[in-house]
C-alpha positions as a printed NumPy array, in Angstrom:
array([[197.168,  85.135,  58.612],
       [194.614,  82.787,  59.823],
       [190.908,  84.298,  59.95 ],
       [189.501,  84.052,  63.202],
       [186.164,  82.341,  63.083],
       [182.97 ,  83.956,  64.028],
       [180.892,  81.773,  66.578],
       [177.7  ,  83.673,  66.469],
       [176.881,  84.702,  63.054],
       [174.557,  87.493,  61.948],
       [173.025,  88.551,  58.888],
       [170.576,  91.867,  58.01 ],
       [167.831,  91.36 ,  55.934],
       [164.617,  93.346,  54.594],
       [161.265,  91.811,  53.868],
       [160.654,  92.349,  50.09 ],
       [157.619,  92.063,  48.219],
       [158.126,  88.285,  47.192],
       [158.606,  87.175,  50.916],
       [155.332,  88.605,  52.017],
       [151.997,  86.968,  52.7  ],
       [148.401,  88.201,  51.73 ],
       [148.267,  89.915,  55.014],
       [151.535,  92.044,  54.492],
       [153.837,  89.942,  56.763],
       [156.78 ,  87.76 ,  56.252],
       [155.586,  84.306,  55.186],
       [157.059,  81.216,  57.319],
       [158.454,  79.95 ,  53.993],
       [160.444,  82.966,  53.73 ],
       [161.406,  82.938,  57.408],
       [162.382,  79.374,  56.942],
       [164.613,  80.199,  54.028],
       [166.332,  83.238,  55.679],
       [167.208,  81.096,  58.607],
       [168.813,  78.281,  56.512],
       [170.474,  80.836,  54.242],
       [172.214,  82.045,  57.294],
       [173.105,  78.546,  58.617],
       [174.554,  77.925,  55.369],
       [176.892,  81.012,  55.05 ],
       [177.902,  80.435,  58.59 ],
       [178.802,  76.677,  57.902],
       [180.913,  77.868,  54.695],
       [182.59 ,  80.503,  56.853],
       [183.649,  77.817,  59.676],
       [184.54 ,  75.517,  56.927],
       [182.135,  72.487,  57.104],
       [179.84 ,  73.869,  54.601],
       [178.867,  72.282,  51.435],
       [181.764,  73.542,  49.565],
       [184.088,  71.492,  51.984],
       [181.719,  68.465,  52.597],
       [180.923,  67.768,  49.009],
       [184.582,  66.94 ,  48.586],
       [184.029,  63.78 ,  50.769],
       [180.661,  63.255,  48.841],
       [178.867,  64.627,  51.781],
       [176.149,  67.07 ,  52.682],
       [174.042,  68.543,  55.599],
       [170.296,  67.532,  55.595],
       [167.637,  69.482,  58.024],
       [165.813,  66.635,  60.348],
       [163.589,  68.904,  62.454],
       [163.053,  72.529,  63.249],
       [161.096,  74.134,  66.006],
       [159.952,  77.936,  65.295],
       [158.557,  80.311,  68.361],
       [157.031,  83.339,  66.568],
       [156.35 ,  86.191,  68.654],
       [155.693,  88.543,  65.668],
       [156.485,  88.398,  62.022],
       [158.239,  91.501,  60.256],
       [156.135,  93.339,  57.553],
       [156.92 ,  94.428,  54.103],
       [160.003,  96.949,  53.733],
       [160.691,  96.039,  57.411],
       [164.5  ,  95.245,  58.385],
       [165.508,  92.634,  60.975],
       [168.419,  90.228,  61.865],
       [169.201,  86.672,  62.355],
       [171.879,  85.147,  64.387],
       [172.741,  81.75 ,  64.183],
       [175.213,  79.256,  66.079],
       [176.018,  75.504,  66.403],
       [175.174,  74.091,  69.78 ],
       [174.859,  70.551,  70.76 ],
       [176.186,  67.334,  68.857],
       [175.234,  63.835,  69.181],
       [176.813,  60.933,  67.504],
       [175.066,  61.257,  64.186],
       [172.87 ,  64.803,  64.661],
       [174.046,  68.443,  65.559],
       [171.836,  71.269,  66.5  ],
       [172.016,  74.518,  65.356],
       [170.139,  77.842,  67.204],
       [168.312,  80.994,  65.576],
       [167.439,  84.38 ,  67.077],
       [165.54 ,  87.036,  64.842],
       [165.314,  90.379,  66.254],
       [163.598,  93.585,  64.811],
       [164.937,  97.111,  64.08 ],
       [164.643,  98.181,  67.763],
       [166.096,  94.97 ,  68.963],
       [162.852,  93.   ,  70.041],
       [162.77 ,  89.332,  69.881],
       [160.513,  88.366,  66.625],
       [161.298,  84.709,  66.703],
       [163.489,  82.192,  68.269],
       [164.056,  78.464,  66.617],
       [166.374,  75.389,  67.365],
       [167.008,  72.602,  64.584],
       [168.734,  69.295,  64.34 ],
       [170.585,  68.178,  61.44 ],
       [172.497,  64.983,  59.961],
       [175.069,  64.714,  57.457],
       [174.343,  62.19 ,  54.632],
       [176.518,  60.341,  52.085],
       [175.517,  61.685,  48.617],
       [175.966,  58.403,  46.843],
       [174.707,  56.083,  49.705],
       [171.874,  58.519,  51.048],
       [173.059,  57.239,  54.627],
       [173.775,  59.309,  57.721],
       [177.393,  59.644,  58.711],
       [179.085,  60.37 ,  62.206],
       [179.588,  63.794,  63.288],
       [183.003,  63.113,  63.811],
       [183.466,  62.707,  59.923],
       [183.523,  66.911,  60.27 ],
       [186.861,  67.344,  61.92 ],
       [187.081,  70.2  ,  64.348],
       [183.194,  71.382,  64.345],
       [182.916,  70.571,  67.971],
       [185.175,  73.584,  68.619],
       [182.944,  75.804,  67.49 ],
       [179.949,  75.111,  69.593],
       [178.262,  77.242,  72.083],
       [175.997,  76.088,  75.127],
       [173.471,  78.694,  74.432],
       [169.921,  77.012,  73.603],
       [167.451,  79.719,  72.06 ],
       [164.357,  77.39 ,  72.314],
       [164.137,  74.166,  74.661],
       [160.942,  72.868,  73.438],
       [161.263,  69.363,  72.594],
       [160.442,  67.947,  69.134],
       [156.979,  66.162,  69.033],
       [156.477,  62.712,  68.18 ],
       [153.516,  61.976,  65.706],
       [150.978,  59.543,  67.596],
       [150.692,  56.62 ,  64.655],
       [147.107,  55.966,  65.896],
       [145.823,  59.54 ,  64.566],
       [143.259,  59.662,  61.845],
       [143.967,  62.007,  58.872],
       [142.139,  63.399,  55.937],
       [143.505,  64.831,  52.69 ],
       [143.366,  68.456,  52.146],
       [145.318,  68.255,  48.639],
       [147.819,  66.846,  46.53 ],
       [151.3  ,  67.971,  44.928],
       [153.776,  66.62 ,  42.586],
       [157.45 ,  67.53 ,  43.18 ],
       [158.698,  69.456,  40.177],
       [162.173,  70.273,  38.623],
       [162.067,  73.752,  40.452],
       [161.471,  72.183,  43.994],
       [164.879,  70.303,  43.941],
       [167.927,  71.507,  45.258],
       [171.931,  70.371,  44.717],
       [171.257,  67.643,  47.144],
       [168.813,  65.938,  44.67 ],
       [165.708,  66.155,  46.615],
       [162.954,  68.773,  47.292],
       [164.554,  71.732,  49.028],
       [163.585,  72.519,  52.857],
       [161.58 ,  75.718,  52.04 ],
       [159.156,  73.88 ,  49.639],
       [157.924,  71.785,  52.556],
       [156.877,  74.937,  54.334],
       [155.387,  76.181,  51.138],
       [152.84 ,  72.946,  51.399],
       [152.443,  73.438,  54.991],
       [151.449,  77.017,  54.6  ],
       [148.968,  75.872,  52.165],
       [147.615,  73.478,  54.509],
       [147.169,  76.144,  57.043],
       [145.561,  78.548,  55.124],
       [143.34 ,  76.084,  53.97 ],
       [142.398,  74.828,  57.324],
       [142.041,  78.033,  59.11 ],
       [142.045,  80.959,  56.175],
       [144.997,  82.706,  58.367],
       [148.594,  81.946,  58.589],
       [149.224,  83.82 ,  61.632],
       [151.229,  81.239,  63.4  ],
       [152.742,  81.206,  66.791],
       [154.728,  77.935,  66.806],
       [155.536,  75.255,  64.569],
       [157.069,  71.95 ,  65.12 ],
       [158.193,  70.571,  61.584],
       [159.823,  67.269,  61.089],
       [161.464,  66.084,  57.6  ],
       [161.301,  62.332,  57.629],
       [161.499,  61.221,  53.844],
       [163.376,  63.036,  50.953],
       [160.785,  63.835,  48.286],
       [162.256,  63.284,  44.905],
       [161.495,  64.639,  41.393],
       [158.217,  63.141,  40.388],
       [156.863,  62.23 ,  43.575],
       [153.127,  62.829,  44.547],
       [152.58 ,  63.659,  48.07 ],
       [149.018,  63.665,  49.876],
       [148.999,  66.722,  52.318],
       [146.559,  65.957,  55.159],
       [145.164,  67.079,  58.382],
       [144.446,  65.35 ,  61.554],
       [140.711,  64.603,  62.196],
       [141.396,  63.953,  65.827],
       [143.87 ,  66.758,  66.975],
       [143.633,  70.523,  65.752],
       [147.182,  71.625,  64.321],
       [148.552,  68.422,  63.132],
       [149.557,  68.096,  59.5  ],
       [151.631,  65.631,  57.519],
       [152.668,  64.724,  53.919],
       [152.683,  61.272,  52.533],
       [154.359,  59.983,  49.41 ],
       [151.391,  58.467,  47.733],
       [153.371,  55.926,  45.64 ],
       [155.382,  54.329,  48.449],
       [153.097,  55.328,  51.326],
       [155.977,  56.85 ,  53.151],
       [155.86 ,  59.854,  55.506],
       [157.475,  62.923,  54.012],
       [156.717,  65.437,  56.502],
       [154.717,  65.986,  59.789],
       [154.244,  69.196,  61.69 ],
       [152.355,  70.529,  64.842],
       [150.986,  74.104,  64.285],
       [149.77 ,  76.379,  67.018],
       [148.018,  79.538,  65.624],
       [147.93 ,  82.71 ,  67.522]])
C-alpha cells in the first residue's frame, strides 16, 4: 500500500530551557532551527530530503528567509509549526511556514528560498533533478514580503569577529544555517541591548567553511542592516535586515 503524502506538514514543540534568551522567550536561533527541522522532516517524508538527494550527491541549501514575528513563545510554552513547499523556479524552490500558539494565535510566519547543490562541485542544480517535487506544491504563500537587496554603497563598521569551529559544521561541510542566526542575534544585542525582533530578512550568500574567520558588521548609514564578511577572501557570507519591535 502506497503511503499518502502530506502536503501541509505539522510538528509540535515545547520551548525548552536551552531554547530561551535572557528575557525568557524563544531565541530567533531556536525558532530558525525548529522551522528548518520541520522542513527537513517534511522533505524526507515527500521523498526529496537528504536521504534521497544524497544518493545523487545533491543536497538542499537555504538561500534566504523572511520572518515576521508577532510574538515569541516563552519557556515551557507549546507551539505548532506548519510548513509546505510553494513556488518553484528553474534553480530555486520556496517553502512556507506558519507558527501558532496553544490558543491558535499566529506567532510567526515565514517564507524561504532554497537551492539544490551538487556536493562535489558545490554548484546549483536545476529543480527538475528532483523528479515529482512539483506535484506536492501549494499556491498558499504565508509571507508576501520581498527579499531585500543590500545596497553596495552602504558603509559598515565591525562589531566583532568569529572563527568557524568544528561544532559549527553540518553534514554539507559548511556552517549550519542556525549558526548564522547566533551571529546575527549577538550583533542585534550588541547594537540594541535587546533581541525583541519584529521582522528579519536574512540572506545566506557564501558558504562558511571550517577555519574561516568572519567580521560581523553593522551599517553606519541605515539602522538594522547587518552583514558578515569572510575576512580572508573578502567575500560576503551573509546579510540581514532587522526591524525591532
